[in-house]
XYZ file of C-alpha atoms in Angstrom:
322
model
C 245.477 129.735 195.231
C 243.201 132.595 196.121
C 240.583 131.571 193.563
C 240.616 127.980 194.813
C 240.020 129.103 198.392
C 237.183 131.441 197.410
C 235.122 128.614 195.870
C 233.068 126.641 198.366
C 233.383 122.901 197.822
C 230.702 120.832 199.502
C 230.584 117.052 199.664
C 226.976 115.865 199.412
C 225.862 112.299 200.059
C 223.067 110.565 198.178
C 220.425 111.127 200.861
C 221.127 114.883 201.085
C 221.068 115.374 197.306
C 217.794 113.443 197.087
C 216.216 115.714 199.664
C 217.520 118.926 198.109
C 216.068 117.983 194.701
C 212.933 116.351 196.095
C 210.489 118.150 193.768
C 212.285 117.008 190.612
C 212.704 113.406 191.723
C 209.154 113.173 193.082
C 207.783 114.425 189.755
C 209.731 111.692 187.935
C 208.232 109.043 190.232
C 204.729 110.436 189.630
C 205.247 110.314 185.865
C 206.147 106.628 186.156
C 203.019 105.902 188.239
C 200.864 107.644 185.642
C 202.316 105.511 182.823
C 204.307 102.556 184.209
C 206.632 100.600 181.972
C 205.848 97.023 181.022
C 207.318 94.420 183.351
C 209.080 91.200 182.423
C 206.810 88.175 182.267
C 206.957 85.740 185.188
C 206.574 81.999 184.863
C 203.304 80.723 186.305
C 203.463 78.009 188.950
C 207.053 78.788 189.866
C 206.249 79.237 193.569
C 204.527 75.832 193.659
C 207.675 74.129 192.433
C 209.927 75.711 195.021
C 207.474 75.552 197.935
C 208.159 79.170 198.902
C 206.120 82.307 198.324
C 207.576 85.791 198.803
C 205.091 88.600 199.446
C 205.800 92.289 199.998
C 203.810 94.862 201.953
C 204.639 98.525 201.558
C 204.247 100.744 204.594
C 203.043 104.354 204.214
C 205.637 107.097 204.385
C 205.799 108.692 207.831
C 205.113 112.345 208.642
C 208.610 112.904 210.043
C 210.091 111.530 206.810
C 208.112 114.030 204.745
C 209.190 116.836 207.068
C 212.822 115.766 206.570
C 212.442 116.167 202.795
C 211.924 112.535 201.814
C 209.375 111.346 199.253
C 207.606 108.103 198.349
C 210.161 106.122 196.333
C 208.333 102.768 196.078
C 205.422 101.798 193.844
C 203.413 98.576 194.158
C 201.687 97.349 191.006
C 199.663 94.215 190.453
C 200.260 91.400 190.085
C 203.193 91.149 192.511
C 205.252 93.952 190.990
C 207.338 96.394 193.078
C 209.249 99.294 191.530
C 211.901 101.198 193.501
C 212.606 104.721 192.214
C 216.328 105.276 192.734
C 217.213 108.980 192.643
C 220.728 109.627 191.329
C 223.093 112.504 190.548
C 225.738 112.578 187.821
C 229.340 113.034 189.013
C 229.114 116.753 188.188
C 226.337 117.018 190.841
C 224.253 119.059 188.370
C 222.489 116.555 186.121
C 219.849 114.359 187.754
C 218.412 111.028 186.669
C 216.275 108.262 188.122
C 216.563 104.478 187.807
C 213.355 102.451 188.099
C 214.317 99.065 189.560
C 211.655 96.453 188.798
C 211.105 93.444 191.102
C 208.623 90.569 190.824
C 207.095 88.821 193.854
C 204.251 86.400 194.439
C 202.155 89.176 196.008
C 202.649 92.924 196.446
C 200.427 94.976 198.746
C 200.430 98.778 198.570
C 200.086 101.145 201.525
C 196.292 101.379 201.038
C 195.736 97.617 201.412
C 194.214 96.618 204.760
C 195.160 93.740 207.069
C 192.350 91.317 206.036
C 193.457 91.512 202.382
C 197.090 90.903 203.367
C 196.109 87.868 205.434
C 193.900 86.465 202.660
C 196.739 86.736 200.159
C 199.459 85.289 202.390
C 198.685 83.188 205.478
C 195.075 82.017 205.118
C 195.952 79.109 202.810
C 198.698 77.957 205.202
C 196.374 78.045 208.213
C 193.831 75.981 206.257
C 196.621 73.504 205.470
C 197.337 73.051 209.188
C 193.736 71.912 209.653
C 194.393 69.226 207.011
C 197.554 67.900 208.678
C 200.166 69.914 206.775
C 203.040 71.968 208.214
C 203.918 75.474 207.095
C 205.673 78.653 208.226
C 204.957 82.353 207.908
C 208.010 84.587 208.367
C 207.777 88.351 208.762
C 211.014 89.923 207.524
C 211.932 93.583 207.129
C 213.951 96.521 208.330
C 213.529 97.890 211.849
C 210.407 100.057 212.004
C 208.866 98.712 208.793
C 205.704 97.352 210.489
C 206.459 93.626 210.882
C 204.966 93.259 214.364
C 201.931 95.358 213.360
C 201.184 93.004 210.455
C 201.926 89.864 212.483
C 199.473 90.906 215.228
C 196.736 90.999 212.620
C 197.763 87.573 211.326
C 197.644 86.212 214.901
C 194.051 87.421 215.273
C 192.771 86.157 211.921
C 194.654 82.847 212.149
C 193.174 82.184 215.604
C 189.663 82.753 214.262
C 190.241 80.482 211.248
C 191.837 77.694 213.317
C 188.902 77.384 215.692
C 186.365 77.892 212.920
C 187.722 74.750 211.247
C 188.981 72.730 214.221
C 185.526 71.197 214.875
C 186.324 70.229 218.466
C 189.805 68.891 217.742
C 192.643 69.575 220.166
C 194.580 72.812 219.529
C 197.833 73.577 221.356
C 200.346 76.411 221.166
C 203.928 77.132 222.213
C 205.872 80.387 222.027
C 209.660 80.616 221.767
C 211.967 83.627 221.794
C 215.398 83.534 220.136
C 217.589 86.229 221.631
C 221.150 86.195 220.354
C 222.465 82.656 220.859
C 219.842 81.786 223.479
C 216.394 80.204 223.284
C 213.663 80.964 225.852
C 210.230 79.472 226.558
C 207.796 82.388 226.946
C 205.078 80.154 228.452
C 207.422 79.011 231.218
C 208.517 82.367 232.659
C 211.233 82.780 230.040
C 213.165 79.681 231.105
C 216.054 78.784 228.826
C 215.613 75.713 226.620
C 217.693 73.758 224.139
C 217.134 73.065 220.457
C 217.124 69.313 219.926
C 216.916 67.218 216.758
C 214.240 64.531 216.434
C 214.650 61.197 214.661
C 213.126 62.598 211.479
C 215.652 65.466 211.449
C 213.250 68.176 212.581
C 214.409 70.566 215.324
C 212.328 71.302 218.428
C 212.873 73.348 221.602
C 213.180 71.211 224.755
C 211.918 71.419 227.416
C 209.057 73.516 226.096
C 205.583 74.108 227.514
C 202.787 73.390 225.032
C 199.444 74.813 226.205
C 196.069 73.469 225.111
C 193.620 76.256 224.193
C 189.840 76.116 223.904
C 188.969 79.121 221.757
C 190.415 81.999 219.742
C 190.230 84.461 222.642
C 192.336 82.218 224.904
C 194.886 81.669 222.135
C 195.227 85.410 221.520
C 195.551 86.185 225.239
C 198.458 83.723 225.522
C 200.179 85.182 222.447
C 199.679 88.687 223.818
C 201.191 87.643 227.161
C 204.246 86.154 225.462
C 204.627 89.221 223.256
C 204.779 91.513 226.295
C 207.687 89.474 227.680
C 209.606 89.792 224.432
C 212.839 91.825 224.468
C 212.440 95.340 223.029
C 214.589 98.477 223.094
C 214.670 101.964 221.652
C 216.720 102.344 218.485
C 217.470 105.117 216.041
C 214.440 104.089 213.973
C 211.858 102.818 216.466
C 211.336 103.451 220.192
C 209.968 99.900 220.745
C 212.096 97.836 218.381
C 211.991 94.046 218.772
C 215.467 92.726 219.639
C 214.618 89.046 219.315
C 212.923 86.567 216.977
C 209.493 85.370 218.161
C 208.229 81.925 217.062
C 204.604 81.007 217.744
C 203.684 77.422 216.789
C 200.027 76.378 216.630
C 199.357 72.624 216.484
C 196.066 71.025 215.402
C 195.280 67.374 216.115
C 194.409 65.785 212.775
C 194.383 62.158 213.894
C 191.439 60.085 212.768
C 190.620 56.628 211.471
C 193.594 55.270 213.362
C 196.030 57.743 211.851
C 198.461 59.677 214.011
C 198.846 63.073 212.375
C 199.242 66.659 213.505
C 199.135 69.836 211.450
C 200.953 72.993 212.417
C 201.556 76.568 211.360
C 204.559 78.489 212.690
C 204.257 82.275 212.817
C 207.700 83.911 212.998
C 208.035 87.605 213.781
C 211.692 88.256 212.998
C 213.765 91.019 214.562
C 214.377 93.879 212.165
C 217.482 94.156 210.020
C 219.554 97.281 210.613
C 221.693 99.430 208.361
C 224.798 101.222 209.561
C 223.178 104.648 209.298
C 220.344 103.503 211.601
C 222.589 102.381 214.474
C 225.148 105.187 214.345
C 224.013 106.447 217.783
C 223.693 103.028 219.440
C 225.861 101.981 222.358
C 228.143 98.940 222.232
C 225.446 96.579 223.559
C 222.904 97.635 220.927
C 225.496 97.285 218.163
C 226.354 93.749 219.284
C 222.654 92.888 219.287
C 222.294 94.340 215.812
C 225.281 92.356 214.546
C 223.823 89.074 215.869
C 220.410 89.882 214.391
C 221.907 90.631 210.986
C 224.029 87.456 211.124
C 221.000 85.280 211.885
C 218.966 86.912 209.115
C 221.847 86.428 206.662
C 221.979 82.712 207.550
C 218.210 82.470 207.101
C 218.491 84.150 203.702
C 221.042 81.573 202.556
C 218.777 78.717 203.690
C 215.791 80.157 201.831
C 217.888 80.755 198.727
C 219.177 77.168 198.809
C 215.670 75.798 199.360
C 214.216 77.855 196.500
C 216.977 76.788 194.092
C 216.550 73.095 194.940
C 220.046 72.711 196.404
C 220.973 69.295 197.777
C 222.526 70.779 200.924
C 220.895 73.491 203.056
C 222.988 74.940 205.904
C 220.292 74.860 208.593
C 222.869 74.455 211.379
C 224.668 77.687 210.516
C 222.502 79.605 213.016
C 219.970 78.821 215.719
C 217.266 80.665 213.811
């Protein structure tokens, strides 16, 4: 009994053990970067068949994370390869090992890649399609504080320039919608509530919704900036200005000509960030309810994308307003 009481038993979670053995784990990650393993081959043209491209952008590790004992545990390799270095401890809490989880995407951008390169590899082709009468969507998904809004602001700016560079005097209009919980608001109409209605062709549109005609890129960006300032934000355990709503900016280009009645569009969606339990441990009841609704909407979106990519006959679009 005395011997048992004299030995200090300490329960250590994964995050604490990773920080305590940072030097060892970081060295293992560096060895992988110096000589990465071969990846599994990916079938060419797969994204064309499913109509969906998935691209990943890695954010740089923050100073406060380094000060807390964290290290860079993600490696981006071309083409479209992301490796997550998973630091682990054996049950005896003495032996250490690391799993290298390999993922393949359509594009993978490291922390040194700048905004113009990200735009060129993701949204530029979709914006060009809008000028030709096609419809497409760019969705920015990620955890709270991962840099979604930062990247989307750059896409706003470059998309505005490309739209008016190719519009050639055609009419360009824009609307901006905020989805907050179970409610939908028109940001160009003082945040008035609107309904989501289904058209004859099955597409869903907010109504009533103000659609503003714009004359140049500067005017388009000023309207988007105005709507963004009205968007709901709050301080969280990860970010002091975390977006608490989904923002949908739709840019329409008149493509009618030779008697045809056509309109191209590109929808830029800046999603609210997903949250893990450890990130909202200090939130009040209101913030936790918001987080639960955000996670539920993102889960429904994930199921729709998964069904679309797999070619399913039924896609549960009506499961959530998003």
